[in-house]
Amino acid sequence: MARPVKLFYVYAREDRPFLERLEQHLALLQRQGLLATWHDGALLPGSDWRRVIRQQLEQAQLILLLVSPAFMASDYCYGVEMQRALERQRLGQAQVVPILLRPVVWEGAPFAHLQVLPANARPISTWANQDAAFAEVVGGLRRVIAYLMEQEDQRVYNRAQQHAYRKGSSSVSTEVLISTPAALTPTLLKRAIERYRKQLRSYEGFATHELARRTAFQRLLEETASAVNLKLIPEQTLPNGLRPDGVLRDVNEFFIRGLWEAKAPHLDLEREVQRKIEAGYPLRNTLFENSRRAILYQDGQRFLFNLDDDSELRDLLTRFLTYSEPQIARFEAAVEEFQDRIPELAARLLEIIQQEATQNRAFIAALNDFTTLCRSNLNPQISQAEIAEMLVQHLLTERLFRTVFDNPDFVSRNVIAAQIEQVIRALTSRAFNRQEFLRSLDHFYLAIEEAARSIRDWTERQRFLNTVYERFFQGFSV
């Protein structure tokens, strides 16, 4: 599924009851993951409200103007937020939709050229059944959201195409796709633990609280994690809203490899762990510690460690930092297995394309049409060799664009991709069987798809897929 569309409300405080009712009617879209709304009611005490509002307005894809007499009279709504919203619409950065709440003269306003909701331009407050008015508004917004998601899908696919097909796209990706663990050698662990003990001793007598001891353990984890190509990110908020003291990720930050939660030495660690479990902490690879004892959960199994004992601390670090969830392990094994095969398969596809380009009339015609489209939409100077490489890369990755984003129409809705599919249908019209050719890659595709499901953030999935895309073809060029 694509990431939710970000919605920003421009409204006057007097119209807050209307906003709250609209939020109720939009709840289903939010539950379906299609929409994420924001208004100034979400501001935290003490925050720089102007900066936060400006930041949210700049990030929004859909901006609603809740039009009323109070809105028109508000210097900030009308003179600041609305003006910036309309400017972003002119630049193609956002979609602005006026919602008529209460009767007011709005003809001649800067937004008067925009289609309003409700569609009959009848303010919501004048409806006998206001729920019906809100339902009509939501129906219109649902169409806008579908349009914005389709546009985003096309931008993602086009970026991947242009990034991979431009000159030099076959060079080795600078992003590491897998994190092959190096060894946590006894010498490395011994020195790291010695530094940790020394830091703890420096706190004796004046710093026994959680923060000081957490800092020492955090440094220990950071040092040892980096030795195995992992990164500890302090206090990163998870997709479910939890905020552990540390999130262990691989160096490219695609996958969560573990969680760390620190507690003060005087607290009952067992009780604190139970509270975290009840709060929803996952137990796939989660470490709880209070600088004296540690409880490690891996796949639901529980392990206890005495942190005053160097050998047990060494065992804890080794177990925590070298653990890999089954789907990640399968993914890494698949990448290792197939990395050398992709150039060979791509070269074989290229031979088939070159052969059909001389013998298959339907393919020749479709290829010529596609070349014309690419030269008008991507690059006027694109060569036949680069066109052939586009076909090869699309054939090998089209499935991933559909499955990683959980959208069967992800590719077909894109103009370039849809045209490529027409060319490929012509390519397969004689003897070439696409499914048969790609069957040997099923294991690789399944491993990527399974690993991608653990990445909740849509943007991170996009970056993950772009990196996979590059690594597919690092050894292949026409």
Short mmCIF file of C-alpha atoms in Angstrom, two decimals:
data_model
loop_
_atom_site.label_atom_id
_atom_site.label_comp_id
_atom_site.label_asym_id
_atom_site.label_seq_id
_atom_site.Cartn_x
_atom_site.Cartn_y
_atom_site.Cartn_z
CA MET A 1 0.00 0.00 0.00
CA ALA A 2 1.21 3.53 -0.76
CA ARG A 3 1.94 5.88 2.10
CA PRO A 4 -1.08 7.93 3.28
CA VAL A 5 -1.76 11.32 1.74
CA LYS A 6 -0.84 14.13 4.15
CA LEU A 7 -3.75 16.51 4.73
CA PHE A 8 -3.47 19.99 6.29
CA TYR A 9 -6.43 22.07 7.50
CA VAL A 10 -6.53 25.85 7.08
CA TYR A 11 -9.35 26.94 9.37
CA ALA A 12 -10.45 29.56 11.89
CA ARG A 13 -10.72 28.62 15.56
CA GLU A 14 -14.43 29.47 15.53
CA ASP A 15 -14.95 26.60 13.07
CA ARG A 16 -13.29 23.95 15.21
CA PRO A 17 -16.60 22.03 15.70
CA PHE A 18 -16.91 21.65 11.91
CA LEU A 19 -13.32 20.39 11.70
CA GLU A 20 -13.98 17.80 14.39
CA ARG A 21 -17.06 16.52 12.59
CA LEU A 22 -15.16 16.33 9.30
CA GLU A 23 -12.43 14.37 11.10
CA GLN A 24 -15.07 11.86 12.22
CA HIS A 25 -16.23 11.39 8.64
CA LEU A 26 -12.63 10.99 7.46
CA ALA A 27 -11.87 8.36 10.11
CA LEU A 28 -12.41 5.43 7.73
CA LEU A 29 -9.90 6.82 5.23
CA GLN A 30 -7.40 7.17 8.06
CA ARG A 31 -8.05 3.62 9.29
CA GLN A 32 -7.53 2.37 5.74
CA GLY A 33 -4.11 4.03 5.66
CA LEU A 34 -5.13 6.42 2.87
CA LEU A 35 -4.98 9.66 4.82
CA ALA A 36 -2.96 11.31 7.59
CA THR A 37 -4.45 14.59 8.82
CA TRP A 38 -2.91 17.47 10.76
CA HIS A 39 -4.21 20.68 12.30
CA ASP A 40 -2.95 23.04 14.98
CA GLY A 41 -4.75 21.08 17.67
CA ALA A 42 -1.81 18.66 17.47
CA LEU A 43 0.68 21.33 18.59
CA LEU A 44 2.61 20.40 21.72
CA PRO A 45 2.86 22.82 24.64
CA GLY A 46 5.95 24.98 24.32
CA SER A 47 6.45 24.29 20.62
CA ASP A 48 7.27 27.04 18.12
CA TRP A 49 3.79 27.04 16.62
CA ARG A 50 4.61 29.17 13.59
CA ARG A 51 7.53 26.94 12.62
CA VAL A 52 5.57 23.71 13.14
CA ILE A 53 2.56 24.96 11.18
CA ARG A 54 4.79 26.14 8.35
CA GLN A 55 6.57 22.78 8.30
CA GLN A 56 3.31 20.82 8.19
CA LEU A 57 1.90 23.09 5.49
CA GLU A 58 5.01 22.58 3.35
CA GLN A 59 4.77 18.79 3.68
CA ALA A 60 1.05 18.51 2.94
CA GLN A 61 -0.13 17.00 -0.33
CA LEU A 62 -3.78 17.92 0.25
CA ILE A 63 -4.76 21.25 1.82
CA LEU A 64 -8.35 21.97 2.86
CA LEU A 65 -9.55 25.57 3.15
CA LEU A 66 -12.48 25.52 5.61
CA VAL A 67 -14.28 28.60 4.31
CA SER A 68 -16.51 30.68 6.57
CA PRO A 69 -16.86 34.33 7.65
CA ALA A 70 -14.28 33.69 10.38
CA PHE A 71 -11.88 32.18 7.82
CA MET A 72 -12.23 35.19 5.50
CA ALA A 73 -11.68 37.58 8.44
CA SER A 74 -8.60 35.81 9.80
CA ASP A 75 -5.36 37.53 8.81
CA TYR A 76 -3.38 34.35 9.43
CA CYS A 77 -5.73 31.94 7.64
CA TYR A 78 -6.43 34.20 4.68
CA GLY A 79 -3.22 36.17 4.46
CA VAL A 80 -0.59 33.57 5.36
CA GLU A 81 -1.73 29.95 5.20
CA MET A 82 -4.13 30.27 2.27
CA GLN A 83 -1.68 32.30 0.18
CA ARG A 84 1.09 29.75 0.67
CA ALA A 85 -1.32 26.88 -0.03
CA LEU A 86 -2.37 28.44 -3.34
CA GLU A 87 1.26 29.09 -4.26
CA ARG A 88 2.10 25.42 -3.66
CA GLN A 89 -0.87 24.45 -5.85
CA ARG A 90 0.41 26.70 -8.66
CA LEU A 91 3.81 25.02 -8.38
CA GLY A 92 2.20 21.58 -8.62
CA GLN A 93 3.28 20.67 -5.08
CA ALA A 94 -0.14 20.25 -3.46
CA GLN A 95 -3.86 20.02 -4.16
CA VAL A 96 -6.04 22.71 -2.55
CA VAL A 97 -9.75 22.09 -1.97
CA PRO A 98 -12.06 24.76 -0.49
CA ILE A 99 -14.78 23.37 1.81
CA LEU A 100 -17.74 25.72 2.33
CA LEU A 101 -18.72 25.56 5.99
CA ARG A 102 -20.92 28.61 6.54
CA PRO A 103 -22.47 31.18 4.17
CA VAL A 104 -20.06 33.92 3.15
CA VAL A 105 -19.33 35.88 0.00
CA TRP A 106 -16.34 34.13 -1.56
CA GLU A 107 -16.77 35.01 -5.24
CA GLY A 108 -13.65 36.88 -6.34
CA ALA A 109 -11.50 35.33 -3.60
CA PRO A 110 -8.08 33.97 -4.68
CA PHE A 111 -9.45 30.42 -4.45
CA ALA A 112 -12.66 31.16 -6.40
CA HIS A 113 -11.32 29.39 -9.50
CA LEU A 114 -11.06 26.10 -7.61
CA GLN A 115 -13.81 23.47 -7.47
CA VAL A 116 -15.37 23.64 -4.02
CA LEU A 117 -17.04 21.04 -1.84
CA PRO A 118 -19.90 20.32 -1.37
CA ALA A 119 -20.11 20.17 -5.15
CA ASN A 120 -23.29 22.27 -5.31
CA ALA A 121 -21.47 25.10 -3.46
CA ARG A 122 -24.06 24.93 -0.70
CA PRO A 123 -22.42 25.57 2.71
CA ILE A 124 -22.58 22.62 5.08
CA SER A 125 -24.29 24.60 7.86
CA THR A 126 -27.32 25.19 5.61
CA TRP A 127 -28.00 21.48 5.02
CA ALA A 128 -30.91 19.96 6.93
CA ASN A 129 -28.83 16.78 7.29
CA GLN A 130 -25.26 17.92 7.83
CA ASP A 131 -23.97 14.35 7.95
CA ALA A 132 -25.11 14.01 4.34
CA ALA A 133 -23.14 17.15 3.49
CA PHE A 134 -20.01 15.80 5.17
CA ALA A 135 -20.48 12.45 3.38
CA GLU A 136 -20.56 14.27 0.05
CA VAL A 137 -17.40 16.15 0.98
CA VAL A 138 -15.64 12.91 1.90
CA GLY A 139 -16.73 11.33 -1.38
CA GLY A 140 -15.09 14.20 -3.26
CA LEU A 141 -11.95 14.00 -1.14
CA ARG A 142 -11.69 10.26 -1.72
CA ARG A 143 -11.44 10.96 -5.47
CA VAL A 144 -8.76 13.58 -4.85
CA ILE A 145 -6.80 11.14 -2.65
CA ALA A 146 -6.98 8.43 -5.32
CA TYR A 147 -5.68 10.92 -7.87
CA LEU A 148 -2.80 12.03 -5.61
CA MET A 149 -1.81 8.42 -4.92
CA GLU A 150 -1.84 7.62 -8.62
CA GLN A 151 0.36 10.65 -9.31
CA GLU A 152 2.77 9.56 -6.58
CA ASP A 153 2.90 6.03 -7.99
CA GLN A 154 3.84 7.42 -11.39
CA ARG A 155 6.52 9.68 -9.89
CA VAL A 156 8.07 6.75 -8.01
CA TYR A 157 8.22 4.57 -11.11
CA ASN A 158 9.56 7.40 -13.28
CA ARG A 159 12.26 8.23 -10.74
CA ALA A 160 13.38 4.61 -10.66
CA GLN A 161 13.40 4.45 -14.46
CA GLN A 162 15.31 7.69 -14.93
CA HIS A 163 17.73 6.91 -12.12
CA ALA A 164 18.61 3.47 -13.43
CA TYR A 165 18.54 4.25 -17.14
CA ARG A 166 20.60 7.43 -17.15
CA LYS A 167 24.19 7.27 -18.32
CA GLY A 168 26.27 5.42 -15.78
CA SER A 169 23.31 3.63 -14.21
CA SER A 170 25.15 0.34 -14.36
CA SER A 171 27.78 1.44 -11.89
CA VAL A 172 27.87 -0.19 -8.49
CA SER A 173 25.33 1.20 -6.06
CA THR A 174 26.79 3.21 -3.22
CA GLU A 175 24.18 1.80 -0.84
CA VAL A 176 24.79 -1.51 0.82
CA LEU A 177 21.83 -3.82 0.35
CA ILE A 178 22.81 -6.47 2.86
CA SER A 179 24.79 -6.35 6.06
CA THR A 180 27.11 -9.31 6.17
CA PRO A 181 28.19 -9.46 9.81
CA ALA A 182 31.87 -9.29 10.54
CA ALA A 183 33.14 -11.22 13.53
CA LEU A 184 32.72 -9.88 17.04
CA THR A 185 36.22 -10.96 17.98
CA PRO A 186 37.15 -11.67 21.61
CA THR A 187 39.72 -8.86 21.46
CA LEU A 188 37.20 -6.33 20.19
CA LEU A 189 34.65 -7.31 22.83
CA LYS A 190 37.25 -7.31 25.60
CA ARG A 191 38.38 -3.76 24.80
CA ALA A 192 34.84 -2.45 24.39
CA ILE A 193 33.77 -3.94 27.74
CA GLU A 194 36.85 -2.51 29.45
CA ARG A 195 35.93 0.97 28.20
CA TYR A 196 32.36 0.43 29.36
CA ARG A 197 33.50 -0.59 32.87
CA LYS A 198 35.81 2.41 33.06
CA GLN A 199 32.99 4.77 32.13
CA LEU A 200 30.70 3.23 34.76
CA ARG A 201 33.39 3.65 37.41
CA SER A 202 33.67 7.32 36.50
CA TYR A 203 30.00 7.74 37.46
CA GLU A 204 30.37 6.14 40.90
CA GLY A 205 29.44 8.40 43.76
CA PHE A 206 27.55 11.01 41.76
CA ALA A 207 25.67 9.43 38.85
CA THR A 208 23.63 6.33 39.51
CA HIS A 209 20.53 7.48 37.69
CA GLU A 210 19.24 5.86 34.53
CA LEU A 211 20.45 8.51 32.06
CA ALA A 212 24.13 8.31 33.03
CA ARG A 213 24.27 4.52 32.98
CA ARG A 214 22.22 4.43 29.79
CA THR A 215 24.83 6.64 28.13
CA ALA A 216 27.58 4.16 29.01
CA PHE A 217 25.65 1.16 27.71
CA GLN A 218 24.62 3.09 24.60
CA ARG A 219 28.27 3.74 23.77
CA LEU A 220 29.05 0.06 24.29
CA LEU A 221 26.27 -0.94 21.90
CA GLU A 222 27.25 1.68 19.33
CA GLU A 223 30.87 0.57 19.32
CA THR A 224 30.18 -3.15 19.04
CA ALA A 225 27.27 -2.73 16.59
CA SER A 226 29.43 -0.79 14.15
CA ALA A 227 31.85 -3.73 14.07
CA VAL A 228 29.12 -5.90 12.54
CA ASN A 229 27.75 -3.29 10.11
CA LEU A 230 24.86 -2.28 12.33
CA LYS A 231 23.80 1.11 13.61
CA LEU A 232 22.18 2.04 16.92
CA ILE A 233 19.69 4.90 16.56
CA PRO A 234 18.75 6.45 19.92
CA GLU A 235 15.08 7.06 20.73
CA GLN A 236 13.69 6.44 17.27
CA THR A 237 9.90 6.32 17.16
CA LEU A 238 8.58 3.07 15.69
CA PRO A 239 5.62 2.86 13.29
CA ASN A 240 3.39 1.73 16.18
CA GLY A 241 4.29 4.86 18.18
CA LEU A 242 6.65 3.15 20.66
CA ARG A 243 9.93 4.91 21.38
CA PRO A 244 12.62 2.58 22.79
CA ASP A 245 15.95 3.89 24.03
CA GLY A 246 17.65 2.48 20.96
CA VAL A 247 16.73 0.87 17.65
CA LEU A 248 19.31 -1.43 16.09
CA ARG A 249 19.30 -1.22 12.30
CA ASP A 250 21.52 -2.35 9.47
CA VAL A 251 23.74 0.40 8.09
CA ASN A 252 21.31 1.40 5.35
CA GLU A 253 18.47 1.50 7.94
CA PHE A 254 16.09 -0.67 5.92
CA PHE A 255 15.49 -3.31 8.59
CA ILE A 256 15.04 -3.15 12.35
CA ARG A 257 17.44 -5.72 13.77
CA GLY A 258 16.76 -5.20 17.46
CA LEU A 259 15.42 -2.93 20.23
CA TRP A 260 17.13 -1.78 23.41
CA GLU A 261 15.45 -0.45 26.53
CA ALA A 262 17.42 0.81 29.55
CA LYS A 263 16.14 1.07 33.11
CA ALA A 264 17.59 2.48 36.32
CA PRO A 265 19.41 -0.01 38.61
CA HIS A 266 17.02 0.53 41.54
CA LEU A 267 13.93 -0.39 39.51
CA ASP A 268 12.46 -3.89 39.41
CA LEU A 269 13.58 -4.98 35.95
CA GLU A 270 11.04 -7.80 35.74
CA ARG A 271 8.19 -5.42 36.48
CA GLU A 272 9.50 -2.83 34.00
CA VAL A 273 9.81 -5.47 31.29
CA GLN A 274 6.25 -6.62 31.89
CA ARG A 275 5.02 -3.04 31.54
CA LYS A 276 6.80 -2.70 28.20
CA ILE A 277 5.40 -6.00 26.96
CA GLU A 278 1.90 -4.85 27.90
CA ALA A 279 2.57 -1.61 26.00
CA GLY A 280 3.15 -3.67 22.86
CA TYR A 281 6.93 -3.99 22.62
CA PRO A 282 7.81 -6.72 20.08
CA LEU A 283 9.94 -9.57 21.39
CA ARG A 284 11.75 -10.64 18.22
CA ASN A 285 15.15 -9.32 19.37
CA THR A 286 14.61 -6.98 22.29
CA LEU A 287 17.08 -6.23 25.07
CA PHE A 288 16.05 -4.86 28.47
CA GLU A 289 18.81 -3.94 30.95
CA ASN A 290 19.52 -1.90 34.06
CA SER A 291 23.36 -2.05 33.93
CA ARG A 292 23.34 -5.00 36.37
CA ARG A 293 20.96 -7.49 34.81
CA ALA A 294 19.70 -7.99 31.28
CA ILE A 295 16.73 -9.82 29.82
CA LEU A 296 16.92 -10.61 26.12
CA TYR A 297 13.95 -11.84 24.11
CA GLN A 298 14.54 -13.47 20.73
CA ASP A 299 11.57 -14.89 18.85
CA GLY A 300 9.69 -15.04 22.15
CA GLN A 301 12.47 -16.95 23.94
CA ARG A 302 13.85 -15.38 27.09
CA PHE A 303 17.54 -15.24 28.11
CA LEU A 304 18.96 -13.83 31.37
CA PHE A 305 22.42 -12.26 31.79
CA ASN A 306 24.43 -10.93 34.71
CA LEU A 307 26.05 -7.75 33.40
CA ASP A 308 28.57 -7.66 36.25
CA ASP A 309 30.15 -10.76 34.68
CA ASP A 310 32.31 -9.95 31.64
CA SER A 311 31.77 -13.34 30.02
CA GLU A 312 27.98 -13.03 30.29
CA LEU A 313 28.08 -9.48 28.95
CA ARG A 314 30.19 -10.77 26.05
CA ASP A 315 27.63 -13.51 25.37
CA LEU A 316 24.78 -10.99 25.50
CA LEU A 317 26.42 -8.66 22.98
CA THR A 318 27.23 -11.52 20.64
CA ARG A 319 23.73 -12.96 20.75
CA PHE A 320 21.99 -9.58 20.43
CA LEU A 321 24.16 -8.17 17.63
CA THR A 322 24.46 -11.26 15.44
CA TYR A 323 20.81 -12.30 15.53
CA SER A 324 18.94 -12.15 12.23
CA GLU A 325 15.22 -12.71 11.85
CA PRO A 326 14.41 -15.63 9.53
CA GLN A 327 12.99 -13.50 6.72
CA ILE A 328 16.04 -11.20 6.79
CA ALA A 329 18.38 -14.18 6.78
CA ARG A 330 16.53 -15.63 3.78
CA PHE A 331 16.72 -12.28 2.03
CA GLU A 332 20.47 -11.98 2.57
CA ALA A 333 21.03 -15.55 1.38
CA ALA A 334 18.93 -14.92 -1.73
CA VAL A 335 20.82 -11.74 -2.59
CA GLU A 336 24.11 -13.56 -2.20
CA GLU A 337 22.87 -16.46 -4.33
CA PHE A 338 21.38 -14.48 -7.19
CA GLN A 339 23.68 -11.48 -7.37
CA ASP A 340 25.94 -13.21 -9.87
CA ARG A 341 23.04 -14.61 -11.90
CA ILE A 342 21.32 -11.34 -12.77
CA PRO A 343 23.90 -10.14 -15.34
CA GLU A 344 23.71 -13.52 -17.07
CA LEU A 345 19.89 -13.47 -17.21
CA ALA A 346 19.88 -9.85 -18.34
CA ALA A 347 22.35 -10.63 -21.11
CA ARG A 348 20.17 -13.53 -22.29
CA LEU A 349 17.12 -11.26 -22.39
CA LEU A 350 19.09 -8.73 -24.39
CA GLU A 351 19.95 -11.39 -26.96
CA ILE A 352 16.25 -12.31 -27.29
CA ILE A 353 15.30 -8.64 -27.73
CA GLN A 354 17.94 -8.12 -30.39
CA GLN A 355 16.84 -11.24 -32.25
CA GLU A 356 13.13 -10.33 -32.16
CA ALA A 357 13.97 -6.80 -33.31
CA THR A 358 14.99 -8.28 -36.66
CA GLN A 359 12.33 -10.99 -37.07
CA ASN A 360 9.14 -10.02 -35.19
CA ARG A 361 7.11 -7.36 -37.03
CA ALA A 362 4.72 -6.73 -34.14
CA PHE A 363 7.65 -6.24 -31.80
CA ILE A 364 9.44 -3.92 -34.23
CA ALA A 365 6.35 -1.70 -34.52
CA ALA A 366 5.76 -1.61 -30.75
CA LEU A 367 9.45 -0.91 -30.12
CA ASN A 368 9.40 2.03 -32.54
CA ASP A 369 6.33 3.50 -30.82
CA PHE A 370 7.97 3.09 -27.43
CA THR A 371 11.20 4.72 -28.61
CA THR A 372 9.21 7.75 -29.78
CA LEU A 373 7.45 7.94 -26.40
CA CYS A 374 10.74 7.77 -24.47
CA ARG A 375 12.34 10.46 -26.59
CA SER A 376 9.42 12.79 -25.93
CA ASN A 377 9.03 12.01 -22.20
CA LEU A 378 12.44 10.94 -20.89
CA ASN A 379 15.36 11.90 -23.08
CA PRO A 380 15.40 13.12 -26.72
CA GLN A 381 18.85 11.54 -27.14
CA ILE A 382 18.04 8.10 -25.74
CA SER A 383 19.66 5.34 -27.80
CA GLN A 384 18.30 2.00 -29.01
CA ALA A 385 20.76 0.27 -26.67
CA GLU A 386 19.36 2.18 -23.69
CA ILE A 387 15.82 1.33 -24.80
CA ALA A 388 16.77 -2.35 -24.84
CA GLU A 389 18.23 -2.02 -21.35
CA MET A 390 14.97 -0.45 -20.16
CA LEU A 391 13.06 -3.47 -21.43
CA VAL A 392 15.45 -5.87 -19.71
CA GLN A 393 15.26 -4.05 -16.40
CA HIS A 394 11.48 -3.79 -16.54
CA LEU A 395 11.11 -7.49 -17.29
CA LEU A 396 13.22 -8.43 -14.28
CA THR A 397 11.73 -5.95 -11.79
CA GLU A 398 8.11 -5.33 -12.81
CA ARG A 399 6.86 -7.92 -10.31
CA LEU A 400 8.64 -6.14 -7.45
CA PHE A 401 7.05 -2.78 -8.24
CA ARG A 402 3.65 -4.46 -7.89
CA THR A 403 4.33 -6.57 -4.82
CA VAL A 404 6.63 -4.43 -2.68
CA PHE A 405 4.07 -1.61 -2.73
CA ASP A 406 1.14 -4.04 -2.45
CA ASN A 407 -0.47 -2.44 -5.49
CA PRO A 408 -1.29 -4.64 -8.51
CA ASP A 409 -1.92 -1.52 -10.63
CA PHE A 410 1.31 0.22 -9.62
CA VAL A 411 2.99 -0.28 -13.00
CA SER A 412 0.02 -0.42 -15.35
CA ARG A 413 -1.11 3.08 -14.35
CA ASN A 414 2.22 4.61 -15.41
CA VAL A 415 2.40 5.79 -19.03
CA ILE A 416 5.96 4.58 -19.64
CA ALA A 417 5.46 1.26 -17.85
CA ALA A 418 2.16 0.59 -19.61
CA GLN A 419 3.83 1.18 -22.96
CA ILE A 420 6.69 -1.16 -21.99
CA GLU A 421 4.10 -3.85 -21.24
CA GLN A 422 2.72 -3.45 -24.76
CA VAL A 423 6.22 -3.88 -26.18
CA ILE A 424 6.77 -6.99 -24.04
CA ARG A 425 3.45 -8.48 -25.16
CA ALA A 426 4.68 -8.08 -28.72
CA LEU A 427 8.02 -9.59 -27.69
CA THR A 428 6.26 -12.70 -26.37
CA SER A 429 3.94 -13.05 -29.35
CA ARG A 430 6.19 -15.58 -31.11
CA ALA A 431 8.17 -17.93 -28.89
CA PHE A 432 9.49 -16.14 -25.79
CA ASN A 433 7.68 -17.15 -22.55
CA ARG A 434 8.05 -14.50 -19.86
CA GLN A 435 6.80 -16.57 -16.92
CA GLU A 436 8.94 -19.55 -17.83
CA PHE A 437 12.04 -17.40 -18.16
CA LEU A 438 11.54 -15.70 -14.79
CA ARG A 439 10.54 -18.83 -12.87
CA SER A 440 14.10 -19.43 -11.70
CA LEU A 441 13.98 -16.06 -9.91
CA ASP A 442 10.92 -16.89 -7.81
CA HIS A 443 13.05 -17.61 -4.75
CA PHE A 444 14.73 -14.23 -5.03
CA TYR A 445 11.47 -12.34 -5.60
CA LEU A 446 9.80 -14.04 -2.63
CA ALA A 447 12.73 -13.25 -0.35
CA ILE A 448 12.66 -9.57 -1.34
CA GLU A 449 8.89 -9.37 -0.94
CA GLU A 450 9.01 -11.01 2.48
CA ALA A 451 11.78 -8.69 3.66
CA ALA A 452 9.99 -5.62 2.30
CA ARG A 453 6.91 -6.42 4.37
CA SER A 454 8.92 -5.71 7.50
CA ILE A 455 9.51 -2.15 6.26
CA ARG A 456 6.41 -0.22 7.31
CA ASP A 457 7.37 3.24 6.05
CA TRP A 458 6.40 3.84 2.42
CA THR A 459 9.38 6.11 1.73
CA GLU A 460 11.76 3.51 3.13
CA ARG A 461 10.20 0.87 0.88
CA GLN A 462 10.79 3.18 -2.05
CA ARG A 463 14.46 3.63 -1.11
CA PHE A 464 14.79 -0.12 -0.50
CA LEU A 465 13.36 -0.90 -3.93
CA ASN A 466 15.57 1.69 -5.62
CA THR A 467 18.61 0.07 -4.03
CA VAL A 468 17.46 -3.40 -5.06
CA TYR A 469 16.93 -2.01 -8.55
CA GLU A 470 20.50 -0.75 -8.74
CA ARG A 471 22.02 -3.88 -7.24
CA PHE A 472 20.15 -6.00 -9.77
CA PHE A 473 22.07 -4.38 -12.58
CA GLN A 474 25.41 -3.36 -11.12
CA GLY A 475 27.17 -5.88 -13.36
CA PHE A 476 25.04 -5.41 -16.44
CA SER A 477 25.17 -2.73 -19.13
CA VAL A 478 24.51 -2.67 -22.83
#
